[in-house]
mmCIF file of C-alpha atoms in Angstrom:
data_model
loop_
_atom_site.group_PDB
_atom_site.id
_atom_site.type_symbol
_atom_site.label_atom_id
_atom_site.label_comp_id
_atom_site.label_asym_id
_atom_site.label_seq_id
_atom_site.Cartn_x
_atom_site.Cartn_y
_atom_site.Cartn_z
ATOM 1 C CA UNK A 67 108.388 58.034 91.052
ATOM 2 C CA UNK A 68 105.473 59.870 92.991
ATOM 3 C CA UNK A 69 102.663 61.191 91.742
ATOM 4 C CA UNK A 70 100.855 64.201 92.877
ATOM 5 C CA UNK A 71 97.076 63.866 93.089
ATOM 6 C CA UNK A 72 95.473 67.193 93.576
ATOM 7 C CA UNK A 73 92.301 67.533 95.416
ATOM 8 C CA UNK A 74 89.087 66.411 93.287
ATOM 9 C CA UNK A 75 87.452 70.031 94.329
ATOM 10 C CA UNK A 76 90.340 71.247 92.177
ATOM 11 C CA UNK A 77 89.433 69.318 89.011
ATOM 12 C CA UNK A 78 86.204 68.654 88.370
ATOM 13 C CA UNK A 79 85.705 71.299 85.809
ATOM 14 C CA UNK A 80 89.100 71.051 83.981
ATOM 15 C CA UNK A 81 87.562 72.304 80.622
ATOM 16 C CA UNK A 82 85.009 75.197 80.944
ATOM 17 C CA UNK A 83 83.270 73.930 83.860
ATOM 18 C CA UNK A 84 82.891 70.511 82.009
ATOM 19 C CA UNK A 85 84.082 67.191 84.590
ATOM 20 C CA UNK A 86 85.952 64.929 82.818
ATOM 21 C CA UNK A 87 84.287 61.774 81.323
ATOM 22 C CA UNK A 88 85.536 58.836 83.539
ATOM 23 C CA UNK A 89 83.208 56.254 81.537
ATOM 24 C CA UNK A 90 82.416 52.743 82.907
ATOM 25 C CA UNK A 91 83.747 49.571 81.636
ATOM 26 C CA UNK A 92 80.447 49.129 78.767
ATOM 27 C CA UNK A 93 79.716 53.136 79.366
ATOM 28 C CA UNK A 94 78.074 55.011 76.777
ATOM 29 C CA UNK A 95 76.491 52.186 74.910
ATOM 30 C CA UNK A 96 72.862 53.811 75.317
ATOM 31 C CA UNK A 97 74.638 56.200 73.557
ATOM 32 C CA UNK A 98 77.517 57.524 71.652
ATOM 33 C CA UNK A 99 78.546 53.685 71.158
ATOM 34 C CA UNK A 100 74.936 52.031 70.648
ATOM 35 C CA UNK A 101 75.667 52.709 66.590
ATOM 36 C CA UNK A 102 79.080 50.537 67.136
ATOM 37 C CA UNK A 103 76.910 47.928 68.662
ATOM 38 C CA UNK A 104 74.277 48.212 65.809
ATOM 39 C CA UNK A 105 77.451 47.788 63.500
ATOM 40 C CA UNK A 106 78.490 45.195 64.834
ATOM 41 C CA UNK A 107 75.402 43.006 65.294
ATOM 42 C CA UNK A 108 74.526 43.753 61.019
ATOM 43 C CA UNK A 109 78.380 42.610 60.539
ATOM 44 C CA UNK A 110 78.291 39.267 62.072
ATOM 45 C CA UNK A 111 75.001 39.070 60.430
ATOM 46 C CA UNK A 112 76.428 40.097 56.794
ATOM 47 C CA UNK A 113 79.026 37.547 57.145
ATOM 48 C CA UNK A 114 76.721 34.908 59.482
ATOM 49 C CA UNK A 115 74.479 34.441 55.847
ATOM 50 C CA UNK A 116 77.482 34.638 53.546
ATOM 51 C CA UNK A 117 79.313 31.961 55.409
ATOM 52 C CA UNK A 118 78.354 29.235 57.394
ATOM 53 C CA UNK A 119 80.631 28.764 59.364
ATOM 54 C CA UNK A 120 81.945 32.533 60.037
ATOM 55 C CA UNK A 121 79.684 32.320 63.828
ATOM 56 C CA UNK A 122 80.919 29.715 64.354
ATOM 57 C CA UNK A 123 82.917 29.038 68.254
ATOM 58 C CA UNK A 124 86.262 28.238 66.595
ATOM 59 C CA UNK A 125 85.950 31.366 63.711
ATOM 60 C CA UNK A 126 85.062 33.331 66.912
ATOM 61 C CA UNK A 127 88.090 32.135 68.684
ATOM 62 C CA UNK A 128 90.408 32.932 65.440
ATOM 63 C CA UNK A 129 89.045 36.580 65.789
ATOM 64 C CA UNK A 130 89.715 37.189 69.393
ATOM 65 C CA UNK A 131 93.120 36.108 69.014
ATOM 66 C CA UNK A 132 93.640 37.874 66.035
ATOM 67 C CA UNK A 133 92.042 40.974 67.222
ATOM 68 C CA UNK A 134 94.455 40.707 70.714
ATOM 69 C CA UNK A 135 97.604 42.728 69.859
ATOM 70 C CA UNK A 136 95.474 45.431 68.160
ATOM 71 C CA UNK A 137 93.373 45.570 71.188
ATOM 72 C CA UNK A 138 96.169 45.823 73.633
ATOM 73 C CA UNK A 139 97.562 48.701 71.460
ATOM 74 C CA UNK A 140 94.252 50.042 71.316
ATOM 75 C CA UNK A 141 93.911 50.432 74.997
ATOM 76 C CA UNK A 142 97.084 52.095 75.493
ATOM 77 C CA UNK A 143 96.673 54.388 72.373
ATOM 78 C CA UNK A 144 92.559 55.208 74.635
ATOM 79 C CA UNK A 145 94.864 55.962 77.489
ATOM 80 C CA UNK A 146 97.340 58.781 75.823
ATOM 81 C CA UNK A 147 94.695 60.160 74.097
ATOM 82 C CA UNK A 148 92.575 60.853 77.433
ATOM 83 C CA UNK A 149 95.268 62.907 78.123
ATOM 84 C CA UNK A 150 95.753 64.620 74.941
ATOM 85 C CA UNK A 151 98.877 62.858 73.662
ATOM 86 C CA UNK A 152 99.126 60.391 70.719
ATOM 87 C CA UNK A 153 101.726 57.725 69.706
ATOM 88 C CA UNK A 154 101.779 56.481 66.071
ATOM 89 C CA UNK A 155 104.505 54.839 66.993
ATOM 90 C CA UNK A 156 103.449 51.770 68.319
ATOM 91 C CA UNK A 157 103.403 48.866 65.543
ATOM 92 C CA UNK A 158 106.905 50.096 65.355
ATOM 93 C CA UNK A 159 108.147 49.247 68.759
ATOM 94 C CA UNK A 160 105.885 45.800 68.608
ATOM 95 C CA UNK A 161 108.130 45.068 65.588
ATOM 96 C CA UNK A 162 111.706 45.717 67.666
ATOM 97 C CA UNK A 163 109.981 43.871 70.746
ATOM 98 C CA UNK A 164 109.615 40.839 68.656
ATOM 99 C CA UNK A 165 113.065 40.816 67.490
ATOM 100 C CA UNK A 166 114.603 41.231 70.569
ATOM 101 C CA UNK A 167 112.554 38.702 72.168
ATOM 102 C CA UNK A 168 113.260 36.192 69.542
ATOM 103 C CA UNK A 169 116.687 37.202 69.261
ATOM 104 C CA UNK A 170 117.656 37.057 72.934
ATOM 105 C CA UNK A 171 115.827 33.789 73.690
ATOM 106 C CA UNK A 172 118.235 32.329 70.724
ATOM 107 C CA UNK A 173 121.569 33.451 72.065
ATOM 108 C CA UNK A 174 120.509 32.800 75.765
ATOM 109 C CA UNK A 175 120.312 29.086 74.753
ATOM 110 C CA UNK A 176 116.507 29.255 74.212
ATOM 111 C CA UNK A 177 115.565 31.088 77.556
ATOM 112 C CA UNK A 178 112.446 32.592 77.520
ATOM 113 C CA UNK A 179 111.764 34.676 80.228
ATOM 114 C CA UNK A 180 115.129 36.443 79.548
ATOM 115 C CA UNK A 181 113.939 36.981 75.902
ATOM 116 C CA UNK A 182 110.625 38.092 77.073
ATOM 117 C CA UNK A 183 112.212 40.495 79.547
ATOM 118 C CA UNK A 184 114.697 41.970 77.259
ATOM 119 C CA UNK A 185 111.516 42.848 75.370
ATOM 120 C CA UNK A 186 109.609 44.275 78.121
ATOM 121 C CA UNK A 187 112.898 46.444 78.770
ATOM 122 C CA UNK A 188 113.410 47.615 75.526
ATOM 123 C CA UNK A 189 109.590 48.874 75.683
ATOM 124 C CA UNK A 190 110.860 50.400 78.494
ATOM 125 C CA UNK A 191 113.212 52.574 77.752
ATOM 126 C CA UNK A 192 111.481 53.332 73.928
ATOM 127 C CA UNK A 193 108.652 54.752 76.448
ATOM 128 C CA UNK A 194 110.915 57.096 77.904
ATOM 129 C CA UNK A 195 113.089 58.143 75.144
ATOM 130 C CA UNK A 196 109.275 58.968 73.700
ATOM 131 C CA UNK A 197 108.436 60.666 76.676
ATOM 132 C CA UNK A 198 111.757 62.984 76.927
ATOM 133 C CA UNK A 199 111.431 64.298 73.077
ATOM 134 C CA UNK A 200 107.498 65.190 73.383
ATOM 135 C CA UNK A 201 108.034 66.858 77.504
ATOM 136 C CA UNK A 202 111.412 68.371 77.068
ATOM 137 C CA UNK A 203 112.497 68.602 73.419
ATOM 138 C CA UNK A 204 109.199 70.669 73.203
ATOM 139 C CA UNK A 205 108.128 68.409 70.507
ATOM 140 C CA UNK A 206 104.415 67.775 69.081
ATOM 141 C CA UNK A 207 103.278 64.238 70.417
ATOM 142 C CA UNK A 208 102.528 63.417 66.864
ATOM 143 C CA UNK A 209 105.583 64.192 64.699
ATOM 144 C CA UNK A 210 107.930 62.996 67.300
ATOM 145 C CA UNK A 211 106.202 59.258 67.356
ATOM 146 C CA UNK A 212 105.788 59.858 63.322
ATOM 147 C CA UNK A 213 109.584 60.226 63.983
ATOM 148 C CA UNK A 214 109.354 56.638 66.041
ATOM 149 C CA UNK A 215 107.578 55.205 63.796
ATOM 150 C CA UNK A 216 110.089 54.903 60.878
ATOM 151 C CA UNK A 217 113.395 55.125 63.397
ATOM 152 C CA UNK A 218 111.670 51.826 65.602
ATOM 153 C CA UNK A 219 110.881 50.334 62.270
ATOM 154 C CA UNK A 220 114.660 50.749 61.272
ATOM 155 C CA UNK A 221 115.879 49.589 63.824
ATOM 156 C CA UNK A 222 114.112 46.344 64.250
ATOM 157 C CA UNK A 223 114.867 45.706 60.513
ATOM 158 C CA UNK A 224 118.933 46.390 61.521
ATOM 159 C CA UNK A 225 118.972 44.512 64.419
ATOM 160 C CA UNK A 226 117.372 41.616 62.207
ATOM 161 C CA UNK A 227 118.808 41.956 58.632
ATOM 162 C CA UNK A 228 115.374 42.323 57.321
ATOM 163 C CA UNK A 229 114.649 38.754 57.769
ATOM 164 C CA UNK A 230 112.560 36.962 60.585
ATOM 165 C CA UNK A 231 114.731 35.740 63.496
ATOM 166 C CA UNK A 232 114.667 32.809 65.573
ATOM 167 C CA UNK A 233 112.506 29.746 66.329
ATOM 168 C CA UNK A 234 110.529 29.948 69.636
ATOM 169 C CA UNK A 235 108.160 27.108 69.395
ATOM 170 C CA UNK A 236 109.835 24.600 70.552
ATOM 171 C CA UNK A 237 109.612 26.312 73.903
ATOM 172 C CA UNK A 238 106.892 25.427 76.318
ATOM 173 C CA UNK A 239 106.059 29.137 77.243
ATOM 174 C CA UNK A 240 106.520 30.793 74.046
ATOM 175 C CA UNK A 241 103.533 27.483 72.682
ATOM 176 C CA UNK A 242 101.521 28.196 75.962
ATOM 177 C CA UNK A 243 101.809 32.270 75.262
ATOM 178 C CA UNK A 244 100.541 31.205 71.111
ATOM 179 C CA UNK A 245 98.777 28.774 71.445
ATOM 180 C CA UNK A 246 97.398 27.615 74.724
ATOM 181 C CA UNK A 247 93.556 28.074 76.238
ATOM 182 C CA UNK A 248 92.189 28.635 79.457
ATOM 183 C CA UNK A 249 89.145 27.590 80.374
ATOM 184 C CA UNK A 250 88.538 26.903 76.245
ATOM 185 C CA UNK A 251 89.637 30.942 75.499
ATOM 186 C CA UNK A 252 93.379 31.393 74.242
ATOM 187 C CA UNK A 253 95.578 33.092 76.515
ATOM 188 C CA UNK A 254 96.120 36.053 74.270
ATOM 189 C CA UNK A 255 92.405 36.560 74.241
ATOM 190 C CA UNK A 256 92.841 36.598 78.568
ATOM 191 C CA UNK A 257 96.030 38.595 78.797
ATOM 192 C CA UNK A 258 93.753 41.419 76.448
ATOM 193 C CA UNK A 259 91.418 41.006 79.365
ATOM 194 C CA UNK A 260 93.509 41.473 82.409
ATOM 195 C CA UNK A 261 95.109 44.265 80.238
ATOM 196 C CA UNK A 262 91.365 46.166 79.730
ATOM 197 C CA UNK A 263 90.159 45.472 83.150
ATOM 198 C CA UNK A 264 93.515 46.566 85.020
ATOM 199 C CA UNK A 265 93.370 50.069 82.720
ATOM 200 C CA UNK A 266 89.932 50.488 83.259
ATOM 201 C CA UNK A 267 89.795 50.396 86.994
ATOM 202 C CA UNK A 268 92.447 52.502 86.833
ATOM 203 C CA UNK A 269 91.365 55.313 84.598
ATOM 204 C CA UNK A 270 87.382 54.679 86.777
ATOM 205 C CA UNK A 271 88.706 54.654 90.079
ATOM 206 C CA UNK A 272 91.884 55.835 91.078
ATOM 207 C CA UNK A 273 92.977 59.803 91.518
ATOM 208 C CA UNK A 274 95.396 58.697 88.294
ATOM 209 C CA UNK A 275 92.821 58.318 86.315
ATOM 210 C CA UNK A 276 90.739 61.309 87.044
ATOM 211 C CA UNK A 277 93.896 63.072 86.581
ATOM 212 C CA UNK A 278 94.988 62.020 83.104
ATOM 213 C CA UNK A 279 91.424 62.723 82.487
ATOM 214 C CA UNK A 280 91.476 66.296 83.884
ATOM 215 C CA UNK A 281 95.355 66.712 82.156
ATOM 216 C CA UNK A 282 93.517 65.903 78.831
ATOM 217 C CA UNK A 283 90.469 68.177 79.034
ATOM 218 C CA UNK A 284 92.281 71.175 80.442
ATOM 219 C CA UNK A 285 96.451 71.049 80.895
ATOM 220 C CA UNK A 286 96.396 74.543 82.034
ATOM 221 C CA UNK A 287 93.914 74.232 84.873
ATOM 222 C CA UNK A 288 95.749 70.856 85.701
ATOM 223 C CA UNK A 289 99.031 72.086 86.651
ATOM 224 C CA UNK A 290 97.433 74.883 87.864
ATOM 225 C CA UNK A 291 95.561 72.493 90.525
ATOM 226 C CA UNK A 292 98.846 71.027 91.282
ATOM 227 C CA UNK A 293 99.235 68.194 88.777
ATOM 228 C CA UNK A 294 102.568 66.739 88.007
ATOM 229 C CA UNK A 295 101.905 66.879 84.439
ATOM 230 C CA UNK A 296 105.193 65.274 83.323
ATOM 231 C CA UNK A 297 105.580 62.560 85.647
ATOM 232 C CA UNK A 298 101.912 61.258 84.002
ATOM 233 C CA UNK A 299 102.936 61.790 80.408
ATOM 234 C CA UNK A 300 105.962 60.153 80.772
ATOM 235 C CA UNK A 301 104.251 57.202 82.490
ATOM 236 C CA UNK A 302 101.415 57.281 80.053
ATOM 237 C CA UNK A 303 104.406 56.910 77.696
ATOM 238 C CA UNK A 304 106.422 53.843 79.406
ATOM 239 C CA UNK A 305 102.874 52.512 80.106
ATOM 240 C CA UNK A 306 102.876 52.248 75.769
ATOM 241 C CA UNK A 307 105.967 51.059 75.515
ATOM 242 C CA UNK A 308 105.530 47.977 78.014
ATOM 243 C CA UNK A 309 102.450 47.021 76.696
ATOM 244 C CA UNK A 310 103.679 47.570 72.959
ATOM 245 C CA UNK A 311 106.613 45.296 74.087
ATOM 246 C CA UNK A 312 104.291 42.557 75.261
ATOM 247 C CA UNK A 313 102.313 42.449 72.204
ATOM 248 C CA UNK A 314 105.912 41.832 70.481
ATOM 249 C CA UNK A 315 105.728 38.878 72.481
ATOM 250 C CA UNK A 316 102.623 37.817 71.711
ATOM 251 C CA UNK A 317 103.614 38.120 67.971
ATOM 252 C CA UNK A 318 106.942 36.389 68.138
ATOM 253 C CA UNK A 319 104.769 33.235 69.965
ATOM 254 C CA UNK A 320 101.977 33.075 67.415
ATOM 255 C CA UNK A 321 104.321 33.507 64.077
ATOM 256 C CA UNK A 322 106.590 31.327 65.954
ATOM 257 C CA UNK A 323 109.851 33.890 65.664
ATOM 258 C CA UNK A 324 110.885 37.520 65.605
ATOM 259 C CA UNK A 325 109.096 39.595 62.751
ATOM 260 C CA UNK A 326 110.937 43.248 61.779
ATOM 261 C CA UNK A 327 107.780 44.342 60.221
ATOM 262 C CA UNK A 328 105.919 41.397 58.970
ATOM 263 C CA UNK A 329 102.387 41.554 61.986
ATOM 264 C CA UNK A 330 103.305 45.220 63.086
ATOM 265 C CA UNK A 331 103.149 46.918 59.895
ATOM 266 C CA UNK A 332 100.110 49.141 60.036
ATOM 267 C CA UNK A 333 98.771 48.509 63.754
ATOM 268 C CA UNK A 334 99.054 51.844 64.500
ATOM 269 C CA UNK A 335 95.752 52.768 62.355
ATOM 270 C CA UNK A 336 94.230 50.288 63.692
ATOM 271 C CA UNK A 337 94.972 51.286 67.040
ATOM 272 C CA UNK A 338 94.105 54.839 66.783
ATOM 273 C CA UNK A 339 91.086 53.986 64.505
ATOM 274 C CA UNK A 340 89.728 51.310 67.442
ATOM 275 C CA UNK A 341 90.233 54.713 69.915
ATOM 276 C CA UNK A 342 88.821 57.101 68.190
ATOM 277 C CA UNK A 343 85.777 54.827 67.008
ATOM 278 C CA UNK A 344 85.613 54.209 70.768
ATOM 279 C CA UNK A 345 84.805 57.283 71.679
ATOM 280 C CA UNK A 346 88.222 58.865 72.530
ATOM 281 C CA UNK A 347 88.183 62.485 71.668
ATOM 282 C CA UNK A 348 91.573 63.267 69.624
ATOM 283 C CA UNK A 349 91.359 66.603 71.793
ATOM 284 C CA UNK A 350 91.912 64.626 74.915
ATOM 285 C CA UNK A 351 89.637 64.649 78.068
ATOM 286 C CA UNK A 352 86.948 61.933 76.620
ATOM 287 C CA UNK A 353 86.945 58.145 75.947
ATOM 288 C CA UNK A 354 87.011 55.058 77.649
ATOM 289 C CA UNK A 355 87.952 51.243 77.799
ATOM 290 C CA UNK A 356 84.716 49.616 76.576
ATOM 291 C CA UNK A 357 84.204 51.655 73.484
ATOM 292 C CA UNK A 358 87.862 50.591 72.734
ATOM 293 C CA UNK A 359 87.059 46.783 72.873
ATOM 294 C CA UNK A 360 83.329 47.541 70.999
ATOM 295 C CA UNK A 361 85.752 49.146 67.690
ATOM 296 C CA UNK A 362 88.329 46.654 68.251
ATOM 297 C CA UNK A 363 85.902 43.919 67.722
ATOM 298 C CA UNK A 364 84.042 45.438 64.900
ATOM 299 C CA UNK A 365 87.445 46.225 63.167
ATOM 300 C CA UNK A 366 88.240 42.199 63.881
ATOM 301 C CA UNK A 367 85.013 40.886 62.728
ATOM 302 C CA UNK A 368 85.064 42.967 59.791
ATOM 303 C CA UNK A 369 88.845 41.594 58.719
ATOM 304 C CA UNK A 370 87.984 38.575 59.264
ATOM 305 C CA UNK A 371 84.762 38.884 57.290
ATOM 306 C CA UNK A 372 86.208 40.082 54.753
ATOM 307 C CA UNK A 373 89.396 37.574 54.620
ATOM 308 C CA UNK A 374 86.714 34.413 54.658
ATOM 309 C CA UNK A 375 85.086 35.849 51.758
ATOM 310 C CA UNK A 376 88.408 36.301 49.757
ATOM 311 C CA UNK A 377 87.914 40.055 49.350
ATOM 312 C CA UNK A 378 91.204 41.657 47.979
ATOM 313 C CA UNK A 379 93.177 43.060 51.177
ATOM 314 C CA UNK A 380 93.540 46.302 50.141
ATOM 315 C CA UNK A 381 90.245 47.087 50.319
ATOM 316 C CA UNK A 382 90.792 46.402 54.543
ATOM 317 C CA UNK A 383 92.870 49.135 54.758
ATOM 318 C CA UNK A 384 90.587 51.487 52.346
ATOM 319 C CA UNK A 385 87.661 50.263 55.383
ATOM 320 C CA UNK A 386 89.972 51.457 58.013
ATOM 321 C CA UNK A 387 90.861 54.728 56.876
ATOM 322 C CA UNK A 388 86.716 55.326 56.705
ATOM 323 C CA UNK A 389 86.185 54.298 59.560
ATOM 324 C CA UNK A 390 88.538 56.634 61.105
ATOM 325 C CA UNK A 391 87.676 59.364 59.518
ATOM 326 C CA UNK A 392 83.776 58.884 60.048
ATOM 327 C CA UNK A 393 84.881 58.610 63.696
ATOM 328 C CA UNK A 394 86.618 61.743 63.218
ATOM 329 C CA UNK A 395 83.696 63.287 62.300
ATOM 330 C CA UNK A 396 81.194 62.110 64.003
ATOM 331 C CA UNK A 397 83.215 64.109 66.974
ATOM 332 C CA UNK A 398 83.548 66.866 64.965
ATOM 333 C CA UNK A 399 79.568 67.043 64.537
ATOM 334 C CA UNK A 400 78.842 66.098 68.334
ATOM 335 C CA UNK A 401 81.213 68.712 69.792
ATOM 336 C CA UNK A 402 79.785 71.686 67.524
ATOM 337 C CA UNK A 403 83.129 72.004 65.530
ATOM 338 C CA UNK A 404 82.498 74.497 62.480
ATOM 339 C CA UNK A 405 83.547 73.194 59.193
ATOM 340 C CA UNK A 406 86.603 74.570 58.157
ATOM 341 C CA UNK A 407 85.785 76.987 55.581
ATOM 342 C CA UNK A 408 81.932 77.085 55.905
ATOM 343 C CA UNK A 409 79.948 79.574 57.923
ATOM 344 C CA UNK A 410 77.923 78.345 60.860
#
């Protein structure tokens, strides 16, 4: 597949005369993201005096790795929103990548790079199927991966009866995947790194990423300029499904077997709250890869937090729906949107 890059003259001003916001890696932290900073600092203090040992290095640890597969998701989910798309899809597809992985390294006679890559494939082709409803069934980005969302979940629960599936730690790279360090870090925490840095250089300095950008803030003045606005989406799309499909990996190597729903359930809130909180506008056009990781690590902290001090779970979820809509407001309130209803 080839893509088109149109000449930067052409889209610099894909939104009114606006250039899209191509952020660096810690961008905006002197501004729109200095309150997710302040956040952050009074919630490791909160839980720092309520607990002893919640700074500590190993409690730290336990958060970064438990924060990994919603930051991977959140990345991707940054990505398609740049460039005006959505996909609440994706705990769904994390939850049939972690059967199949699980499932295939079984019957393979515990293989499992074939598992893995039967995952990876079945992200694969998810992220087209995805792709092909929203581009050419002419349908909105966010009822078709609402459709995902419970057909992905089905699925995975068929193609496991319901019930976890296989036993993958007796396998040297699913342990290593779970539950081995580099350099004293687990290597979830450094596979969310590579992840982040790769997407970020790409959405900072390649003609890709100013055009997803650019696709995002103004679709109409994109193709007009000569973008191949498919080809992106649909890559956008596979680009969610491969990365959805590793973080079914990850999952099936730190429960130690395939989980239908059981770790995927719900991580596309998260993901889309850690975006928007980020900075992503839900219009498209805006957001970037370090306010991502700044929400997902506020959002991990605060679970955590709130987990140490035996606060009912529920209430985690009732946090992340505020947060998400606060998010969704403060964008409202910094792009001028009138209240719905209200006069000026």
């Amino acid at each position: 597949m080839t893509f088109t890059s149109a000449p930067s003259s052409n889209v610099k001003e894909p939104s009114g005369g606006s250039a899209p916001s191509r952020p660096t890696l810690l961008a905006n932290i002197s501004g729109q993201n200095i309150s997710l900073v302040g956040a952050l600092v009074l919630v490791l203090a909160l839980f720092g005096v309520l607990n002893d040992n919640y700074l500590s290095w190993s409690n730290m640890q336990v958060i970064a790795e438990a924060a990994t597969i919603t930051g991977l998701l959140a990345i991707v989910q940054t990505v398609v929103i740049i460039c005006g798309g959505l996909d609440i899809s994706v705990g769904s597809q994390v939850g049939v990548a972690s059967v199949v992985s699980a499932m295939v390294f079984t019957s393979t006679g515990s293989n499992a790079l074939v598992g893995m890559a039967a995952a990876v494939g079945v992200g694969l082709v998810i992220g087209v199927l995805n792709g092909l409803i929203i581009l050419y069934g002419r349908v909105n980005p966010t009822i078709a991966t609402l459709a995902g969302l419970a057909a992905y979940k089905g699925l995975a629960q068929l193609l496991s009866d319901g019930r976890a599936q296989g036993y993958v730690l007796n396998d040297d790279v699913f342990i290593f995947l779970g539950r081995g360090k580099i350099a004293g870090l687990p290597v979830m925490v450094w596979m969310l790194v590579v992840v982040a840095i790769g997407v970020h250089l790409l959405l900072k300095y390649t003609d890709i990423g100013r055009n997803l950008y650019a696709i995002g803030g103004n679709d109409t003045a994109a193709r007009l300029a000569g973008i191949k606005i498919n080809k992106y989406l649909i890559c956008v799309y596979v680009l969610i499904g491969i990365v959805a499909a590793i973080a079914g990996i990850l999952l099936t190597a730190r429960t130690g077997s395939g989980q239908p729903v059981s770790g995927s359930e719900g991580l596309e809130l998260k993901a889309i709250t850690a975006a928007a909180l980020g900075g992503a506008a839900l219009k498209g056009g805006k957001g970037g890869i370090g306010g991502t990781l700044l929400a997902v690590a506020l959002l991990g902290c605060l679970e955590n937090g709130l987990t140490v001090e035996g606060i009912n779970t529920f209430w985690q979820n009732v946090a992340q729906g505020a947060l998400l809509v606060v998010a969704v407001i403060i964008q409202q309130r910094r792009n001028g949107e009138r209240a719905i209803g209200l006069p000026n």
